[in-house]
């Protein structure tokens, strides 16, 4: 039986849904067999090992984000437009791959050795792309100077959505990203009224 | 043996550190006995049950945040100053109670019944205090109008720090909160240059 990519993808989703609900450690291989309809041998043929499956789930969504962000960065858009694209991609990705993100954030301590190292490196690489677009915008005076740690706050605005996005109402992920970008780009503070207008009727 | 509050607090911290590292389900009661130096009977005397201990850990930091935020809201400060205080409190709390927050975010699905309901309600109450200060600032024209969902992004900037704050360098939690507030209050976009200055030497 060949390892068809779509079947691997399908097994990953089934496992992510189970693990997101009840945790990686609490879920036995037999439950994975039940959920996928595969015997133990066939399941292991596809996944390698339970930890490899966790690795594949954890790194899959990050790689997709990196590819999309690198495409956005390669355009001729302004830094703000690039950042908005990356924000929309991230919110869409969190919404579409929610079980995978719940597993990622819940089990990032579970992976060991080189698999753990690779996931952390790719996650850091993704964060570096956000830092790059902010620093590009600062170099061209499009953005104000900020401490580099602000990028962690910026990413947190979106990443934290893995905990609430399924409970929000009818806004599309891209609409939420736009609301966040609009607020952060122009700032929360209302512009000061020109002195001449103060006290005007 | 009386239930001394400080001993309960000390057991909570020991359990939070263990659970933050290896997960709630993966940690047996015997490990809790070892970590606290208590026998099983004495441990259960103090904690009630393992799930009650998880409840106490989960709700403890939220209640502290609510009390601090309500005190900040009761001052005569501007809305921006109140929000800055709440942001500093939150970042300090995440930094000081990091094991408790890792347990909170990692195990929020583990609690059941009325304990789960109460934790979620208190967490929602805390979020409502952030929404209140933003809406107060909008009512007085100190803040621009934003969709209410922006408050979730604002909180996410800080909450997400539970994943990275121990790895950052030498900034105090309050300094990080201030950097985030400064950037979000005034906005990332640099002010447009007055037309008269464009092309000036």
PDB file of N, CA, C and O in Angstrom, chain A residues 20 80 83 105 108 134 141-147 149-150 152-154 156-157 159-160 162-164 166 168 171 176 179-180 183-191, chain B residues 80 83 105 108-109 134 141-147 149-150 152-154 156-157 159-160 162-164 166 168 171 176 179-180 183-191:
ATOM      1  N   UNK A  20      -6.694  17.034  20.371  1.00  0.00           N
ATOM      2  CA  UNK A  20      -7.137  18.364  20.795  1.00  0.00           C
ATOM      3  C   UNK A  20      -8.204  18.214  21.869  1.00  0.00           C
ATOM      4  O   UNK A  20      -8.307  19.028  22.785  1.00  0.00           O
ATOM      5  N   UNK A  80       2.981  47.577   5.655  1.00  0.00           N
ATOM      6  CA  UNK A  80       1.686  47.411   6.327  1.00  0.00           C
ATOM      7  C   UNK A  80       0.812  46.421   5.564  1.00  0.00           C
ATOM      8  O   UNK A  80       0.127  45.582   6.170  1.00  0.00           O
ATOM      9  N   UNK A  83       2.151  42.929   6.183  1.00  0.00           N
ATOM     10  CA  UNK A  83       1.819  42.492   7.532  1.00  0.00           C
ATOM     11  C   UNK A  83       0.343  42.110   7.622  1.00  0.00           C
ATOM     12  O   UNK A  83      -0.023  41.115   8.263  1.00  0.00           O
ATOM     13  N   UNK A 105       0.037  23.921  20.538  1.00  0.00           N
ATOM     14  CA  UNK A 105       0.266  24.730  21.737  1.00  0.00           C
ATOM     15  C   UNK A 105       0.186  23.885  23.015  1.00  0.00           C
ATOM     16  O   UNK A 105       0.851  24.180  23.995  1.00  0.00           O
ATOM     17  N   UNK A 108       3.606  21.189  22.849  1.00  0.00           N
ATOM     18  CA  UNK A 108       4.940  21.582  22.357  1.00  0.00           C
ATOM     19  C   UNK A 108       6.040  21.074  23.277  1.00  0.00           C
ATOM     20  O   UNK A 108       7.196  20.991  22.876  1.00  0.00           O
ATOM     21  N   UNK A 134       8.321  44.010  10.072  1.00  0.00           N
ATOM     22  CA  UNK A 134       8.257  45.182  10.961  1.00  0.00           C
ATOM     23  C   UNK A 134       9.536  46.011  10.800  1.00  0.00           C
ATOM     24  O   UNK A 134       9.473  47.249  10.671  1.00  0.00           O
ATOM     25  N   UNK A 141      10.732  54.097   7.251  1.00  0.00           N
ATOM     26  CA  UNK A 141       9.935  55.090   7.986  1.00  0.00           C
ATOM     27  C   UNK A 141       8.432  54.937   7.796  1.00  0.00           C
ATOM     28  O   UNK A 141       7.676  55.867   8.024  1.00  0.00           O
ATOM     29  N   UNK A 142       8.023  53.734   7.383  1.00  0.00           N
ATOM     30  CA  UNK A 142       6.582  53.495   7.316  1.00  0.00           C
ATOM     31  C   UNK A 142       6.046  53.198   8.726  1.00  0.00           C
ATOM     32  O   UNK A 142       4.950  53.638   9.084  1.00  0.00           O
ATOM     33  N   UNK A 143       6.826  52.464   9.499  1.00  0.00           N
ATOM     34  CA  UNK A 143       6.455  52.152  10.887  1.00  0.00           C
ATOM     35  C   UNK A 143       7.319  52.947  11.843  1.00  0.00           C
ATOM     36  O   UNK A 143       8.478  53.255  11.552  1.00  0.00           O
ATOM     37  N   UNK A 144       6.765  53.222  13.019  1.00  0.00           N
ATOM     38  CA  UNK A 144       7.550  53.804  14.109  1.00  0.00           C
ATOM     39  C   UNK A 144       8.525  52.762  14.649  1.00  0.00           C
ATOM     40  O   UNK A 144       8.305  51.556  14.528  1.00  0.00           O
ATOM     41  N   UNK A 145       9.551  53.234  15.322  1.00  0.00           N
ATOM     42  CA  UNK A 145      10.478  52.336  16.007  1.00  0.00           C
ATOM     43  C   UNK A 145       9.757  51.677  17.188  1.00  0.00           C
ATOM     44  O   UNK A 145       9.026  52.334  17.924  1.00  0.00           O
ATOM     45  N   UNK A 146       9.983  50.382  17.353  1.00  0.00           N
ATOM     46  CA  UNK A 146       9.503  49.680  18.559  1.00  0.00           C
ATOM     47  C   UNK A 146      10.594  48.706  18.993  1.00  0.00           C
ATOM     48  O   UNK A 146      11.409  48.279  18.180  1.00  0.00           O
ATOM     49  N   UNK A 147      10.566  48.342  20.251  1.00  0.00           N
ATOM     50  CA  UNK A 147      11.467  47.294  20.723  1.00  0.00           C
ATOM     51  C   UNK A 147      11.120  46.001  19.978  1.00  0.00           C
ATOM     52  O   UNK A 147       9.933  45.711  19.762  1.00  0.00           O
ATOM     53  N   UNK A 149      10.787  43.146  20.908  1.00  0.00           N
ATOM     54  CA  UNK A 149       9.884  42.239  21.635  1.00  0.00           C
ATOM     55  C   UNK A 149       8.414  42.511  21.301  1.00  0.00           C
ATOM     56  O   UNK A 149       7.560  41.643  21.498  1.00  0.00           O
ATOM     57  N   UNK A 150       8.144  43.690  20.738  1.00  0.00           N
ATOM     58  CA  UNK A 150       6.760  43.992  20.362  1.00  0.00           C
ATOM     59  C   UNK A 150       6.215  42.962  19.373  1.00  0.00           C
ATOM     60  O   UNK A 150       5.006  42.688  19.353  1.00  0.00           O
ATOM     61  N   UNK A 152       6.474  39.855  19.481  1.00  0.00           N
ATOM     62  CA  UNK A 152       5.846  38.754  20.217  1.00  0.00           C
ATOM     63  C   UNK A 152       4.422  39.128  20.642  1.00  0.00           C
ATOM     64  O   UNK A 152       3.526  38.278  20.655  1.00  0.00           O
ATOM     65  N   UNK A 153       4.218  40.390  20.974  1.00  0.00           N
ATOM     66  CA  UNK A 153       2.879  40.841  21.312  1.00  0.00           C
ATOM     67  C   UNK A 153       1.964  40.824  20.098  1.00  0.00           C
ATOM     68  O   UNK A 153       0.812  40.387  20.165  1.00  0.00           O
ATOM     69  N   UNK A 154       2.519  41.280  18.989  1.00  0.00           N
ATOM     70  CA  UNK A 154       1.770  41.322  17.729  1.00  0.00           C
ATOM     71  C   UNK A 154       1.334  39.911  17.339  1.00  0.00           C
ATOM     72  O   UNK A 154       0.157  39.667  17.030  1.00  0.00           O
ATOM     73  N   UNK A 156       1.068  37.396  19.320  1.00  0.00           N
ATOM     74  CA  UNK A 156       0.176  36.884  20.359  1.00  0.00           C
ATOM     75  C   UNK A 156      -1.268  37.279  20.118  1.00  0.00           C
ATOM     76  O   UNK A 156      -2.184  36.511  20.414  1.00  0.00           O
ATOM     77  N   UNK A 157      -1.495  38.491  19.568  1.00  0.00           N
ATOM     78  CA  UNK A 157      -2.855  38.932  19.265  1.00  0.00           C
ATOM     79  C   UNK A 157      -3.585  37.887  18.437  1.00  0.00           C
ATOM     80  O   UNK A 157      -4.779  37.662  18.619  1.00  0.00           O
ATOM     81  N   UNK A 159      -2.163  34.532  17.580  1.00  0.00           N
ATOM     82  CA  UNK A 159      -1.972  33.152  18.048  1.00  0.00           C
ATOM     83  C   UNK A 159      -2.940  32.772  19.162  1.00  0.00           C
ATOM     84  O   UNK A 159      -3.431  31.645  19.218  1.00  0.00           O
ATOM     85  N   UNK A 160      -3.197  33.726  20.046  1.00  0.00           N
ATOM     86  CA  UNK A 160      -4.056  33.440  21.188  1.00  0.00           C
ATOM     87  C   UNK A 160      -5.478  33.060  20.750  1.00  0.00           C
ATOM     88  O   UNK A 160      -6.235  32.472  21.512  1.00  0.00           O
ATOM     89  N   UNK A 162      -6.380  30.716  19.094  1.00  0.00           N
ATOM     90  CA  UNK A 162      -6.656  29.271  19.106  1.00  0.00           C
ATOM     91  C   UNK A 162      -7.566  28.914  20.282  1.00  0.00           C
ATOM     92  O   UNK A 162      -8.239  27.900  20.258  1.00  0.00           O
ATOM     93  N   UNK A 163      -7.606  29.773  21.303  1.00  0.00           N
ATOM     94  CA  UNK A 163      -8.440  29.499  22.474  1.00  0.00           C
ATOM     95  C   UNK A 163      -9.869  30.023  22.343  1.00  0.00           C
ATOM     96  O   UNK A 163     -10.737  29.614  23.097  1.00  0.00           O
ATOM     97  N   UNK A 164     -10.109  30.960  21.444  1.00  0.00           N
ATOM     98  CA  UNK A 164     -11.455  31.547  21.425  1.00  0.00           C
ATOM     99  C   UNK A 164     -12.122  31.588  20.054  1.00  0.00           C
ATOM    100  O   UNK A 164     -13.325  31.839  19.965  1.00  0.00           O
ATOM    101  N   UNK A 166     -13.256  29.564  17.912  1.00  0.00           N
ATOM    102  CA  UNK A 166     -14.437  28.742  17.608  1.00  0.00           C
ATOM    103  C   UNK A 166     -15.687  29.247  18.324  1.00  0.00           C
ATOM    104  O   UNK A 166     -16.802  28.878  17.974  1.00  0.00           O
ATOM    105  N   UNK A 168     -16.383  32.561  18.759  1.00  0.00           N
ATOM    106  CA  UNK A 168     -16.834  33.890  18.349  1.00  0.00           C
ATOM    107  C   UNK A 168     -17.943  33.742  17.306  1.00  0.00           C
ATOM    108  O   UNK A 168     -18.207  32.647  16.817  1.00  0.00           O
ATOM    109  N   UNK A 171     -17.901  36.598  12.319  1.00  0.00           N
ATOM    110  CA  UNK A 171     -16.821  37.263  11.578  1.00  0.00           C
ATOM    111  C   UNK A 171     -15.918  36.219  10.929  1.00  0.00           C
ATOM    112  O   UNK A 171     -15.553  35.216  11.553  1.00  0.00           O
ATOM    113  N   UNK A 176     -11.500  39.440  11.257  1.00  0.00           N
ATOM    114  CA  UNK A 176     -10.934  39.655  12.595  1.00  0.00           C
ATOM    115  C   UNK A 176      -9.498  40.187  12.465  1.00  0.00           C
ATOM    116  O   UNK A 176      -9.115  41.148  13.136  1.00  0.00           O
ATOM    117  N   UNK A 179      -9.600  43.821  11.623  1.00  0.00           N
ATOM    118  CA  UNK A 179      -9.968  44.658  12.779  1.00  0.00           C
ATOM    119  C   UNK A 179      -8.739  44.865  13.676  1.00  0.00           C
ATOM    120  O   UNK A 179      -8.435  45.987  14.107  1.00  0.00           O
ATOM    121  N   UNK A 180      -7.998  43.782  13.917  1.00  0.00           N
ATOM    122  CA  UNK A 180      -6.804  43.886  14.758  1.00  0.00           C
ATOM    123  C   UNK A 180      -5.760  44.782  14.091  1.00  0.00           C
ATOM    124  O   UNK A 180      -5.154  45.638  14.736  1.00  0.00           O
ATOM    125  N   UNK A 183      -6.681  48.511  14.175  1.00  0.00           N
ATOM    126  CA  UNK A 183      -6.515  49.101  15.505  1.00  0.00           C
ATOM    127  C   UNK A 183      -5.031  49.301  15.836  1.00  0.00           C
ATOM    128  O   UNK A 183      -4.645  50.334  16.379  1.00  0.00           O
ATOM    129  N   UNK A 184      -4.208  48.324  15.496  1.00  0.00           N
ATOM    130  CA  UNK A 184      -2.790  48.402  15.874  1.00  0.00           C
ATOM    131  C   UNK A 184      -2.029  49.338  14.937  1.00  0.00           C
ATOM    132  O   UNK A 184      -1.109  50.038  15.371  1.00  0.00           O
ATOM    133  N   UNK A 185      -2.408  49.378  13.687  1.00  0.00           N
ATOM    134  CA  UNK A 185      -1.685  50.251  12.756  1.00  0.00           C
ATOM    135  C   UNK A 185      -1.900  51.730  13.116  1.00  0.00           C
ATOM    136  O   UNK A 185      -0.953  52.497  13.225  1.00  0.00           O
ATOM    137  N   UNK A 186      -3.149  52.115  13.302  1.00  0.00           N
ATOM    138  CA  UNK A 186      -3.401  53.552  13.524  1.00  0.00           C
ATOM    139  C   UNK A 186      -3.387  53.927  14.999  1.00  0.00           C
ATOM    140  O   UNK A 186      -3.288  55.097  15.344  1.00  0.00           O
ATOM    141  N   UNK A 187      -3.497  52.910  15.892  1.00  0.00           N
ATOM    142  CA  UNK A 187      -3.421  53.177  17.331  1.00  0.00           C
ATOM    143  C   UNK A 187      -4.788  53.334  17.966  1.00  0.00           C
ATOM    144  O   UNK A 187      -5.755  53.748  17.324  1.00  0.00           O
ATOM    145  N   UNK A 188      -4.859  53.006  19.248  1.00  0.00           N
ATOM    146  CA  UNK A 188      -6.126  53.099  19.963  1.00  0.00           C
ATOM    147  C   UNK A 188      -6.499  54.528  20.318  1.00  0.00           C
ATOM    148  O   UNK A 188      -7.675  54.868  20.415  1.00  0.00           O
ATOM    149  N   UNK A 189      -5.501  55.358  20.549  1.00  0.00           N
ATOM    150  CA  UNK A 189      -5.791  56.715  21.015  1.00  0.00           C
ATOM    151  C   UNK A 189      -6.432  57.538  19.907  1.00  0.00           C
ATOM    152  O   UNK A 189      -5.930  57.580  18.781  1.00  0.00           O
ATOM    153  N   UNK A 190      -7.517  58.199  20.233  1.00  0.00           N
ATOM    154  CA  UNK A 190      -8.143  59.101  19.271  1.00  0.00           C
ATOM    155  C   UNK A 190      -7.212  60.290  19.045  1.00  0.00           C
ATOM    156  O   UNK A 190      -6.490  60.694  19.961  1.00  0.00           O
ATOM    157  N   UNK A 191      -7.184  60.826  17.812  1.00  0.00           N
ATOM    158  CA  UNK A 191      -6.319  61.987  17.582  1.00  0.00           C
ATOM    159  C   UNK A 191      -6.784  63.150  18.451  1.00  0.00           C
ATOM    160  O   UNK A 191      -7.992  63.336  18.648  1.00  0.00           O
TER     161      UNK A 191
ATOM    162  N   UNK B  80      -6.588  55.199  29.315  1.00  0.00           N
ATOM    163  CA  UNK B  80      -5.295  54.658  28.862  1.00  0.00           C
ATOM    164  C   UNK B  80      -4.429  54.287  30.059  1.00  0.00           C
ATOM    165  O   UNK B  80      -3.757  53.247  30.045  1.00  0.00           O
ATOM    166  N   UNK B  83      -5.816  51.089  31.576  1.00  0.00           N
ATOM    167  CA  UNK B  83      -5.486  49.942  30.735  1.00  0.00           C
ATOM    168  C   UNK B  83      -4.013  49.572  30.889  1.00  0.00           C
ATOM    169  O   UNK B  83      -3.652  48.391  30.952  1.00  0.00           O
ATOM    170  N   UNK B 105      -3.875  27.267  30.922  1.00  0.00           N
ATOM    171  CA  UNK B 105      -4.102  27.221  29.471  1.00  0.00           C
ATOM    172  C   UNK B 105      -4.029  25.795  28.930  1.00  0.00           C
ATOM    173  O   UNK B 105      -4.704  25.461  27.957  1.00  0.00           O
ATOM    174  N   UNK B 108      -7.490  23.722  30.593  1.00  0.00           N
ATOM    175  CA  UNK B 108      -8.795  24.353  30.762  1.00  0.00           C
ATOM    176  C   UNK B 108      -9.919  23.417  30.317  1.00  0.00           C
ATOM    177  O   UNK B 108     -11.071  23.596  30.696  1.00  0.00           O
ATOM    178  N   UNK B 109      -9.574  22.410  29.513  1.00  0.00           N
ATOM    179  CA  UNK B 109     -10.591  21.453  29.067  1.00  0.00           C
ATOM    180  C   UNK B 109     -10.775  20.296  30.036  1.00  0.00           C
ATOM    181  O   UNK B 109     -11.664  19.476  29.858  1.00  0.00           O
ATOM    182  N   UNK B 134     -11.975  49.751  27.754  1.00  0.00           N
ATOM    183  CA  UNK B 134     -11.900  50.192  26.358  1.00  0.00           C
ATOM    184  C   UNK B 134     -13.161  50.981  25.998  1.00  0.00           C
ATOM    185  O   UNK B 134     -13.091  52.063  25.394  1.00  0.00           O
ATOM    186  N   UNK B 141     -14.308  59.640  24.189  1.00  0.00           N
ATOM    187  CA  UNK B 141     -13.505  60.017  23.019  1.00  0.00           C
ATOM    188  C   UNK B 141     -12.007  59.982  23.271  1.00  0.00           C
ATOM    189  O   UNK B 141     -11.242  60.619  22.564  1.00  0.00           O
ATOM    190  N   UNK B 142     -11.595  59.244  24.307  1.00  0.00           N
ATOM    191  CA  UNK B 142     -10.154  59.076  24.502  1.00  0.00           C
ATOM    192  C   UNK B 142      -9.622  58.005  23.538  1.00  0.00           C
ATOM    193  O   UNK B 142      -8.522  58.132  23.006  1.00  0.00           O
ATOM    194  N   UNK B 143     -10.413  56.969  23.319  1.00  0.00           N
ATOM    195  CA  UNK B 143     -10.044  55.905  22.374  1.00  0.00           C
ATOM    196  C   UNK B 143     -10.908  55.999  21.129  1.00  0.00           C
ATOM    197  O   UNK B 143     -12.067  56.427  21.194  1.00  0.00           O
ATOM    198  N   UNK B 144     -10.351  55.544  20.016  1.00  0.00           N
ATOM    199  CA  UNK B 144     -11.150  55.399  18.802  1.00  0.00           C
ATOM    200  C   UNK B 144     -12.127  54.237  18.969  1.00  0.00           C
ATOM    201  O   UNK B 144     -11.906  53.332  19.760  1.00  0.00           O
ATOM    202  N   UNK B 145     -13.143  54.233  18.122  1.00  0.00           N
ATOM    203  CA  UNK B 145     -14.075  53.108  18.082  1.00  0.00           C
ATOM    204  C   UNK B 145     -13.363  51.876  17.515  1.00  0.00           C
ATOM    205  O   UNK B 145     -12.616  51.980  16.541  1.00  0.00           O
ATOM    206  N   UNK B 146     -13.600  50.736  18.129  1.00  0.00           N
ATOM    207  CA  UNK B 146     -13.135  49.468  17.561  1.00  0.00           C
ATOM    208  C   UNK B 146     -14.233  48.430  17.782  1.00  0.00           C
ATOM    209  O   UNK B 146     -15.058  48.568  18.685  1.00  0.00           O
ATOM    210  N   UNK B 147     -14.199  47.389  16.957  1.00  0.00           N
ATOM    211  CA  UNK B 147     -15.110  46.271  17.179  1.00  0.00           C
ATOM    212  C   UNK B 147     -14.774  45.652  18.536  1.00  0.00           C
ATOM    213  O   UNK B 147     -13.602  45.542  18.899  1.00  0.00           O
ATOM    214  N   UNK B 149     -14.468  42.776  19.436  1.00  0.00           N
ATOM    215  CA  UNK B 149     -13.567  41.615  19.370  1.00  0.00           C
ATOM    216  C   UNK B 149     -12.100  42.036  19.493  1.00  0.00           C
ATOM    217  O   UNK B 149     -11.240  41.209  19.827  1.00  0.00           O
ATOM    218  N   UNK B 150     -11.821  43.299  19.264  1.00  0.00           N
ATOM    219  CA  UNK B 150     -10.436  43.758  19.406  1.00  0.00           C
ATOM    220  C   UNK B 150      -9.900  43.498  20.819  1.00  0.00           C
ATOM    221  O   UNK B 150      -8.691  43.282  21.001  1.00  0.00           O
ATOM    222  N   UNK B 152     -10.182  40.905  22.535  1.00  0.00           N
ATOM    223  CA  UNK B 152      -9.568  39.583  22.567  1.00  0.00           C
ATOM    224  C   UNK B 152      -8.144  39.630  22.004  1.00  0.00           C
ATOM    225  O   UNK B 152      -7.251  38.919  22.476  1.00  0.00           O
ATOM    226  N   UNK B 153      -7.933  40.459  21.000  1.00  0.00           N
ATOM    227  CA  UNK B 153      -6.574  40.616  20.469  1.00  0.00           C
ATOM    228  C   UNK B 153      -5.667  41.300  21.478  1.00  0.00           C
ATOM    229  O   UNK B 153      -4.513  40.900  21.683  1.00  0.00           O
ATOM    230  N   UNK B 154      -6.213  42.316  22.108  1.00  0.00           N
ATOM    231  CA  UNK B 154      -5.455  43.070  23.106  1.00  0.00           C
ATOM    232  C   UNK B 154      -5.032  42.142  24.247  1.00  0.00           C
ATOM    233  O   UNK B 154      -3.850  42.110  24.643  1.00  0.00           O
ATOM    234  N   UNK B 156      -4.803  38.948  24.102  1.00  0.00           N
ATOM    235  CA  UNK B 156      -3.910  37.928  23.557  1.00  0.00           C
ATOM    236  C   UNK B 156      -2.461  38.378  23.525  1.00  0.00           C
ATOM    237  O   UNK B 156      -1.544  37.578  23.730  1.00  0.00           O
ATOM    238  N   UNK B 157      -2.226  39.660  23.262  1.00  0.00           N
ATOM    239  CA  UNK B 157      -0.861  40.200  23.264  1.00  0.00           C
ATOM    240  C   UNK B 157      -0.134  39.827  24.549  1.00  0.00           C
ATOM    241  O   UNK B 157       1.056  39.532  24.549  1.00  0.00           O
ATOM    242  N   UNK B 159      -1.582  37.594  27.187  1.00  0.00           N
ATOM    243  CA  UNK B 159      -1.786  36.205  27.606  1.00  0.00           C
ATOM    244  C   UNK B 159      -0.824  35.244  26.923  1.00  0.00           C
ATOM    245  O   UNK B 159      -0.334  34.290  27.533  1.00  0.00           O
ATOM    246  N   UNK B 160      -0.562  35.512  25.656  1.00  0.00           N
ATOM    247  CA  UNK B 160       0.293  34.607  24.889  1.00  0.00           C
ATOM    248  C   UNK B 160       1.710  34.544  25.476  1.00  0.00           C
ATOM    249  O   UNK B 160       2.463  33.603  25.199  1.00  0.00           O
ATOM    250  N   UNK B 162       2.605  33.589  28.171  1.00  0.00           N
ATOM    251  CA  UNK B 162       2.871  32.395  28.995  1.00  0.00           C
ATOM    252  C   UNK B 162       3.771  31.423  28.246  1.00  0.00           C
ATOM    253  O   UNK B 162       4.435  30.597  28.853  1.00  0.00           O
ATOM    254  N   UNK B 163       3.802  31.535  26.919  1.00  0.00           N
ATOM    255  CA  UNK B 163       4.638  30.621  26.131  1.00  0.00           C
ATOM    256  C   UNK B 163       6.066  31.120  25.943  1.00  0.00           C
ATOM    257  O   UNK B 163       6.936  30.340  25.565  1.00  0.00           O
ATOM    258  N   UNK B 164       6.332  32.404  26.131  1.00  0.00           N
ATOM    259  CA  UNK B 164       7.678  32.883  25.795  1.00  0.00           C
ATOM    260  C   UNK B 164       8.346  33.700  26.896  1.00  0.00           C
ATOM    261  O   UNK B 164       9.546  33.937  26.837  1.00  0.00           O
ATOM    262  N   UNK B 166       9.454  33.256  29.819  1.00  0.00           N
ATOM    263  CA  UNK B 166      10.637  32.761  30.556  1.00  0.00           C
ATOM    264  C   UNK B 166      11.876  32.749  29.667  1.00  0.00           C
ATOM    265  O   UNK B 166      12.989  32.632  30.165  1.00  0.00           O
ATOM    266  N   UNK B 168      12.611  35.185  27.394  1.00  0.00           N
ATOM    267  CA  UNK B 168      13.073  36.500  26.965  1.00  0.00           C
ATOM    268  C   UNK B 168      14.176  36.983  27.905  1.00  0.00           C
ATOM    269  O   UNK B 168      14.419  36.392  28.956  1.00  0.00           O
ATOM    270  N   UNK B 171      14.179  42.210  30.310  1.00  0.00           N
ATOM    271  CA  UNK B 171      13.106  43.187  30.526  1.00  0.00           C
ATOM    272  C   UNK B 171      12.191  42.726  31.661  1.00  0.00           C
ATOM    273  O   UNK B 171      11.831  41.555  31.731  1.00  0.00           O
ATOM    274  N   UNK B 176       7.812  45.194  29.510  1.00  0.00           N
ATOM    275  CA  UNK B 176       7.243  44.600  28.297  1.00  0.00           C
ATOM    276  C   UNK B 176       5.815  45.114  28.095  1.00  0.00           C
ATOM    277  O   UNK B 176       5.429  45.506  26.987  1.00  0.00           O
ATOM    278  N   UNK B 179       5.941  48.568  26.670  1.00  0.00           N
ATOM    279  CA  UNK B 179       6.305  48.584  25.241  1.00  0.00           C
ATOM    280  C   UNK B 179       5.075  48.243  24.393  1.00  0.00           C
ATOM    281  O   UNK B 179       4.786  48.902  23.395  1.00  0.00           O
ATOM    282  N   UNK B 180       4.341  47.224  24.821  1.00  0.00           N
ATOM    283  CA  UNK B 180       3.139  46.824  24.065  1.00  0.00           C
ATOM    284  C   UNK B 180       2.095  47.951  24.093  1.00  0.00           C
ATOM    285  O   UNK B 180       1.486  48.267  23.080  1.00  0.00           O
ATOM    286  N   UNK B 183       3.051  50.935  21.858  1.00  0.00           N
ATOM    287  CA  UNK B 183       2.883  50.646  20.430  1.00  0.00           C
ATOM    288  C   UNK B 183       1.411  50.625  20.038  1.00  0.00           C
ATOM    289  O   UNK B 183       1.030  51.167  18.994  1.00  0.00           O
ATOM    290  N   UNK B 184       0.580  50.031  20.873  1.00  0.00           N
ATOM    291  CA  UNK B 184      -0.835  49.880  20.520  1.00  0.00           C
ATOM    292  C   UNK B 184      -1.591  51.187  20.733  1.00  0.00           C
ATOM    293  O   UNK B 184      -2.501  51.522  19.978  1.00  0.00           O
ATOM    294  N   UNK B 185      -1.214  51.955  21.741  1.00  0.00           N
ATOM    295  CA  UNK B 185      -1.922  53.216  21.985  1.00  0.00           C
ATOM    296  C   UNK B 185      -1.703  54.205  20.838  1.00  0.00           C
ATOM    297  O   UNK B 185      -2.642  54.759  20.301  1.00  0.00           O
ATOM    298  N   UNK B 186      -0.435  54.412  20.472  1.00  0.00           N
ATOM    299  CA  UNK B 186      -0.190  55.445  19.446  1.00  0.00           C
ATOM    300  C   UNK B 186      -0.210  54.877  18.039  1.00  0.00           C
ATOM    301  O   UNK B 186      -0.318  55.633  17.071  1.00  0.00           O
ATOM    302  N   UNK B 187      -0.099  53.544  17.889  1.00  0.00           N
ATOM    303  CA  UNK B 187      -0.168  52.913  16.569  1.00  0.00           C
ATOM    304  C   UNK B 187       1.192  52.668  15.966  1.00  0.00           C
ATOM    305  O   UNK B 187       2.152  53.384  16.251  1.00  0.00           O
ATOM    306  N   UNK B 188       1.259  51.642  15.114  1.00  0.00           N
ATOM    307  CA  UNK B 188       2.529  51.286  14.486  1.00  0.00           C
ATOM    308  C   UNK B 188       2.911  52.252  13.367  1.00  0.00           C
ATOM    309  O   UNK B 188       4.084  52.457  13.087  1.00  0.00           O
ATOM    310  N   UNK B 189       1.904  52.799  12.690  1.00  0.00           N
ATOM    311  CA  UNK B 189       2.209  53.639  11.522  1.00  0.00           C
ATOM    312  C   UNK B 189       2.851  54.946  11.956  1.00  0.00           C
ATOM    313  O   UNK B 189       2.351  55.639  12.845  1.00  0.00           O
ATOM    314  N   UNK B 190       3.943  55.304  11.291  1.00  0.00           N
ATOM    315  CA  UNK B 190       4.575  56.593  11.551  1.00  0.00           C
ATOM    316  C   UNK B 190       3.650  57.692  11.050  1.00  0.00           C
ATOM    317  O   UNK B 190       2.933  57.506  10.077  1.00  0.00           O
ATOM    318  N   UNK B 191       3.630  58.856  11.736  1.00  0.00           N
ATOM    319  CA  UNK B 191       2.762  59.936  11.248  1.00  0.00           C
ATOM    320  C   UNK B 191       3.232  60.370   9.864  1.00  0.00           C
ATOM    321  O   UNK B 191       4.430  60.381   9.588  1.00  0.00           O
TER     322      UNK B 191
END
